[in-house]
Amino acid sequence: MRVGLFVTCLVDLMRPSIGFAALRLLEAAGCEVVVPAGQTCCGQPGYNSGDSAAARALALKLLGEFKDCDYIVAPSGSCAGMIRVHYPALFANDPVELEFIKKLSGRTYELTDFLVNVVKIKNIPGRYSGTLTYHDSCAGLRELGVQAQPRALLAKMPGVTLAEMRESTTCCGFGGTFSVKFGDISTRMADKKCAHITQTGAAAVVAGDLGCLLNIEGRLRRNGDMQTRVLHIAEVLAGEYGENAWK
Amino acid sequence: MEVTAMHFRRKATEKLNDANLQQALKKLQSRFVDSRATALAELPNFTEIRDAAADIRERAVGHLDSYLLRFEREATARGAVVHWAEDIEDANRLVVEIARRHGVRKVVKSKSMVTEECGLNDYLASVGVEVLETDLGEYILQLAHEPPSHIVAPVVHKSKEEIADLFEEKHRRPRNTQITEMCREAREVLRPGFLSADMGISGANFIIAETGSVLIVTNEGNGRLTTTLPRVHVAITGIEKVVPTLEDASTLLRLLPRSATGQSITNYVSVLTGTRGKDDPDGPEHFHIILLDNGRSRLLGTELQPMLRCIRCGACMNHCPVYQNIGGHAYGWVYPGPMGSVLTPAFVGLENAIDLPNASTFCGECAVVCPVKIPLPDLMRHLRRRQVERHLRPWSERAALRLWSWAAQHPAVYALFTRAAARLLHRLGGKKKSLRYLPGASGWTKGRDMPTPSGRTFRELYQARRAS
Amino acid sequence: MSARENILARIGKARGSSITADVDGEIRRHQRGPIPPLAGDLVKRFGERAASLASDVVQARTITEVPGLVARYLSERQLPRQGVCWPALAPYGWHSAGIELETRAARGDDLVGVTGAFAGIAETGTLMLLSGPETPATVSLLPETHVAVLESSRIVATMEQAWDRLRVERGALPRAVNFVSGPSRTADIEQTVTLGAHGPYRVLIIIVG
């Protein structure tokens, strides 16, 4: 099966290792992976700021880039959710485009959901030893039902001990531009999330969305916590994390 | 009520730093979040009931005139007088006319958010009518001259010490911080009010078209006292509160108390129909029902129509992580939290409440817990679209978004920008691999570091890998 | 144009040409929504639920036992043995049980009120009281202690069943239908539930038969 990998704009800019980890996982699962070269952004920043026209333009661009793929997979619940749930809403009044968009959306998956429910990956390439805790990113959880899947994959890793935090499903406070526009509120929400993480005693916090991870890491470090690792689920599963992962 | 929603930002920051409020807000978790979950777990067919509840409300909202007309007919046949008010001025004027007609000098009130919209208490006071709030929370607010901060638990923001101080000052009795004693004190102070009032004013949780009835849910008993003892009862309600039948009300009653406070049923559910019969030993001689529009009909036929399904349970704000951190007063009007972020701009004007629909991460929890399936994040997003269409956003923000969108549609340009940005951020982050300050993003860096990237974008690395 | 006309016009315009609701048909059918399954003995369920909502529940085989049960309840709690009652409950030998009850509506200083109930709803442990010439609403509301005498045959599963009973037995709704689920309560102070707000502090339900 031909899988188009949509790495997401945040991963592209801020943490390519996640993109390579996703690539490694999909290949380990036996997929033929293509990475359309011109991919940029799914359009969510514009969409959530009220600029639907811009979002539609980016949706059509993405449609063009990925139309020959059997599946589109993104290491992000919010971007996968944008394509899967919100793209059809964007074209609700354009029946012609809607038909193409729906086909695209119907084939779009968040990474762990794809690995568990579509390709049913058996062997996890990564090795990890220690306790970690998992934060349920909002869009993945509530738009796509991603909750059991990452835990099922972590359970296949013999060295992993999962310590659930209190309120793992409570928003970390990222929310895209919210994190800058309403920084005080966002910081307080991040602070509470960090307190729950710290309470578990886990050596690392893991999530499926880089926005959440940047937010959480930013607050941990500002609070003086330099120890707790902040990792994307793909990095843990693929065994690629850290500064040199992309080499 | 006066609108202060335009000061949301400043007030939100104040509330984050208000230690008393932060302590009080901790109670939301067990009292509202956990108890709701427990109460709903008792309903094996909860999903079915919720679907039915959403249908009932959507159907009612979709044919509001038919049901309101039937309600008016039935209520009138039982001796009630039904009035229609376009806005709060109409409503206030009607109440005063009714009060004058019946020689009313003293009013007791049970809790009604609609009367908060109207600023009714102040209006009545200005024409010399004495008003006594009887719901304990609202009574406390009346003493403190404060607005409610939650639609179900109006003084969730106050500690018992603060309330004890108020009682000591206003009741001129020794200070008491034992909660049961404080409640008894309030009972003793308020009871004479019930017994001597000329008129009782209430809201309505629902009005029932089938029977022309007003349905009120309370726990304290003040709702019953207010609508039984005085000789005049005035019920004020938003026009959207109509439901077709008694059975529909029963379905909604399975979800309203559970969603609000985790109770399987509120202590009292009163279904009030018409005036006292000639042989009835109690009940009001006169029953006036005011149907208030105040902007509700203008939501019909728009993307905001689903908001009219709201049954005022408060579950959305109880579960909203933003509300949980800032409380209700920052939202600056009657309705806080997610539902307030839609209703306030809708009723008082988007330009007066710009920040409300924006102060959300769209985590989606409000939509998950809404018993009538209102898609709150979608409605807030619609209001964000309206802001853009009406040019209410700062030009710098629109320019930045335009630039982003344009660049994202041109991969070569985008690649240039992002490669430059990745290198710059990497350089600025240095050995620590993070930044403590980022111009243009001080909202982030005031409270958090910004982890910096490795210096190369995924796309360029991937291209390089492919080439080698 | 009056407010009424303006409002109705706006609503009608927004509704546009969508079919008007068949209000008459809907009301005639008064279809029930989904009902949660309720297994087992309704009387038992009613008692358990009412108790969980802080009512005191006792059972009596016949109504003649009621005054004795009430007398015991009141003296156990050192409560005064006087109050008011509905006419239907007056003839059952209260005086011999040491309780003085007047048959009238309650006043602000009455301490005990004895009523019957139109029905009991097992789903939630709720009493259904109807106002009327022989059933003043104040008797269950003003006094600190409310005693409700409920015939076990009048316990139904759900509020929907209670509405049907009301339709069959009475036709129209009385001025007030009050569903009562225990002593009055408030949690307005620090979200701490406190029993005894403006209504009764305690409710004794005697299930008869």
Coordinates of C-alpha atoms in Angstrom, one line a residue, chain A residues 5 7 9-20 23 33-41 43 45-55 57-58 61 65 86 90 138-139 141-143 166-167 169-190 192 211 213-219 221-223 226 240 243 245-247, chain B residues 8-9 12-13 15-17 22 26 29 321-322 324-326 354-356 358-366 368 378 381 384-389 393 397-398 401-402 404-405 407-411 414-415 417-419 421-423 425 432-437 440-463 465-466:
Chain A
L5 CA 3.4 10.9 4.8
V7 CA 5.0 15.5 8.3
C9 CA 4.6 22.2 9.4
L10 CA 5.7 22.1 13.0
V11 CA 7.6 18.9 12.6
D12 CA 9.2 20.2 9.4
L13 CA 10.5 23.3 11.2
M14 CA 11.0 22.3 14.8
R15 CA 11.7 18.6 15.0
P16 CA 12.4 16.6 11.8
S17 CA 13.3 13.6 13.9
I18 CA 9.6 13.0 14.3
G19 CA 9.1 12.9 10.6
F20 CA 12.0 10.4 10.2
L23 CA 8.9 7.1 8.1
V33 CA 6.0 5.5 1.8
V34 CA 6.1 8.6 -0.3
V35 CA 6.7 12.1 1.0
P36 CA 5.2 14.6 -1.4
A37 CA 7.9 17.3 -1.8
G38 CA 5.8 20.4 -1.9
Q39 CA 3.9 19.8 1.3
T40 CA 3.7 22.7 3.7
C41 CA 0.7 23.2 6.0
G43 CA -4.3 25.1 6.9
P45 CA -3.8 28.0 11.7
G46 CA -5.9 30.0 9.2
Y47 CA -9.0 27.9 9.7
N48 CA -9.0 28.4 13.5
S49 CA -8.3 32.1 13.1
G50 CA -11.4 32.5 11.0
D51 CA -9.8 32.6 7.5
S52 CA -11.7 29.8 5.7
A53 CA -10.6 30.9 2.3
A54 CA -7.0 30.4 3.1
A55 CA -7.8 27.0 4.6
A57 CA -6.7 26.9 -0.7
L58 CA -4.3 24.8 1.4
K61 CA -3.2 22.0 -2.5
E65 CA -0.2 16.5 -3.6
H86 CA -12.7 19.7 9.0
L90 CA -14.8 23.5 4.6
C138 CA -7.1 16.9 22.4
A139 CA -7.8 16.7 18.7
L141 CA -8.6 12.1 21.3
R142 CA -11.8 13.9 20.7
E143 CA -11.9 14.2 16.9
R166 CA -4.0 12.4 36.6
E167 CA -6.1 14.2 34.1
T169 CA -7.1 14.0 28.8
T170 CA -7.1 17.6 30.1
C171 CA -5.9 20.2 27.6
C172 CA -2.2 21.2 28.0
G173 CA -3.0 24.8 27.0
F174 CA -1.3 24.9 23.5
G175 CA -4.3 25.5 21.2
G176 CA -2.2 26.9 18.4
T177 CA -2.1 30.7 18.4
F178 CA -4.0 30.6 21.8
S179 CA -0.6 29.8 23.4
V180 CA 0.7 33.2 22.3
K181 CA -2.5 35.3 22.3
F182 CA -3.7 34.2 25.8
G183 CA -0.2 33.4 27.1
D184 CA -1.1 33.7 30.8
I185 CA -4.0 31.3 30.7
S186 CA -2.0 29.0 28.4
T187 CA 1.0 29.0 30.8
R188 CA -1.3 28.2 33.8
M189 CA -2.8 25.3 31.9
A190 CA 0.7 24.0 30.9
K192 CA -1.0 22.1 35.8
G211 CA 2.5 21.5 19.6
L213 CA 5.2 18.7 23.4
L214 CA 6.8 22.2 22.7
N215 CA 4.3 23.7 25.2
I216 CA 5.0 21.1 27.9
E217 CA 8.8 21.2 27.4
G218 CA 8.8 25.0 27.4
R219 CA 7.1 25.1 30.8
R221 CA 12.4 23.9 31.5
R222 CA 11.2 27.3 32.7
N223 CA 10.2 25.6 35.9
M226 CA 15.9 19.8 32.8
E240 CA 15.0 7.8 17.1
E243 CA 19.8 15.6 18.7
A245 CA 18.3 11.2 15.4
W246 CA 18.0 12.7 12.0
K247 CA 21.5 11.9 10.9
Chain B
F8 CA -11.6 39.9 29.3
R9 CA -7.8 39.8 28.9
A12 CA -8.4 36.9 33.1
T13 CA -4.9 37.7 34.2
K15 CA -8.2 36.1 38.1
L16 CA -5.2 33.8 37.5
N17 CA -3.5 35.7 40.3
Q22 CA -8.0 29.7 42.6
K26 CA -10.5 23.6 42.8
Q29 CA -13.5 19.0 39.9
P321 CA -9.9 24.1 31.2
V322 CA -10.0 27.8 30.5
Q324 CA -11.4 26.1 35.4
N325 CA -8.5 28.5 35.6
I326 CA -10.1 31.9 35.4
I354 CA -14.1 40.0 20.8
D355 CA -11.8 37.9 23.0
L356 CA -14.4 35.5 24.2
N358 CA -10.9 33.4 20.8
A359 CA -10.0 32.4 24.4
S360 CA -10.3 28.7 23.6
T361 CA -7.9 26.0 22.6
F362 CA -10.8 24.1 20.9
C363 CA -10.0 21.1 23.1
G364 CA -13.6 20.0 22.5
E365 CA -14.5 18.9 26.0
C366 CA -17.4 21.3 26.1
V368 CA -18.4 16.2 24.6
D378 CA -17.7 25.1 15.8
R381 CA -15.0 29.2 15.1
R384 CA -13.9 34.0 14.6
R385 CA -14.8 33.9 11.0
R386 CA -17.3 36.7 11.6
Q387 CA -14.5 38.7 13.2
V388 CA -12.3 38.3 10.1
E389 CA -15.2 39.2 7.8
R393 CA -9.0 41.6 13.9
E397 CA -2.6 39.6 12.8
R398 CA -4.4 39.5 9.5
L401 CA -1.9 35.0 8.6
R402 CA -2.0 36.2 5.0
W404 CA 1.7 32.4 6.2
S405 CA -1.1 31.2 4.0
A407 CA 3.9 31.2 1.7
A408 CA 2.3 27.8 2.5
Q409 CA 0.8 27.8 -1.0
H410 CA 4.2 28.4 -2.6
P411 CA 6.5 25.5 -1.6
Y414 CA 8.0 28.4 2.0
A415 CA 11.2 26.3 1.9
F417 CA 11.5 31.0 4.9
T418 CA 11.5 27.8 6.9
R419 CA 15.1 27.0 6.3
A421 CA 13.9 30.3 10.4
A422 CA 15.2 26.9 11.4
R423 CA 18.8 28.1 11.2
L425 CA 16.2 29.7 15.9
K432 CA 20.9 25.3 25.8
K433 CA 18.7 24.6 22.8
S434 CA 16.0 26.9 24.0
L435 CA 15.1 30.5 24.1
R436 CA 13.9 32.5 27.0
Y437 CA 12.6 35.4 24.9
G440 CA 6.6 38.6 18.7
A441 CA 5.8 35.7 20.9
S442 CA 6.1 37.2 24.3
G443 CA 2.8 35.6 25.2
W444 CA 4.6 32.3 25.0
T445 CA 8.0 33.2 26.4
K446 CA 6.7 35.1 29.4
G447 CA 5.9 31.9 31.1
R448 CA 7.7 29.2 29.0
D449 CA 11.0 28.6 27.3
M450 CA 10.8 27.9 23.5
P451 CA 12.7 24.8 22.6
T452 CA 14.8 25.5 19.5
P453 CA 15.0 23.3 16.5
S454 CA 18.0 21.3 15.2
G455 CA 18.6 23.8 12.4
R456 CA 17.5 21.9 9.3
T457 CA 14.0 21.4 8.1
F458 CA 12.6 17.9 7.5
R459 CA 12.1 18.7 3.8
E460 CA 15.7 19.6 3.2
L461 CA 17.0 16.7 5.2
Y462 CA 14.7 14.3 3.4
Q463 CA 15.8 15.7 0.0
R465 CA 18.8 11.7 2.2
R466 CA 17.0 10.9 -1.1

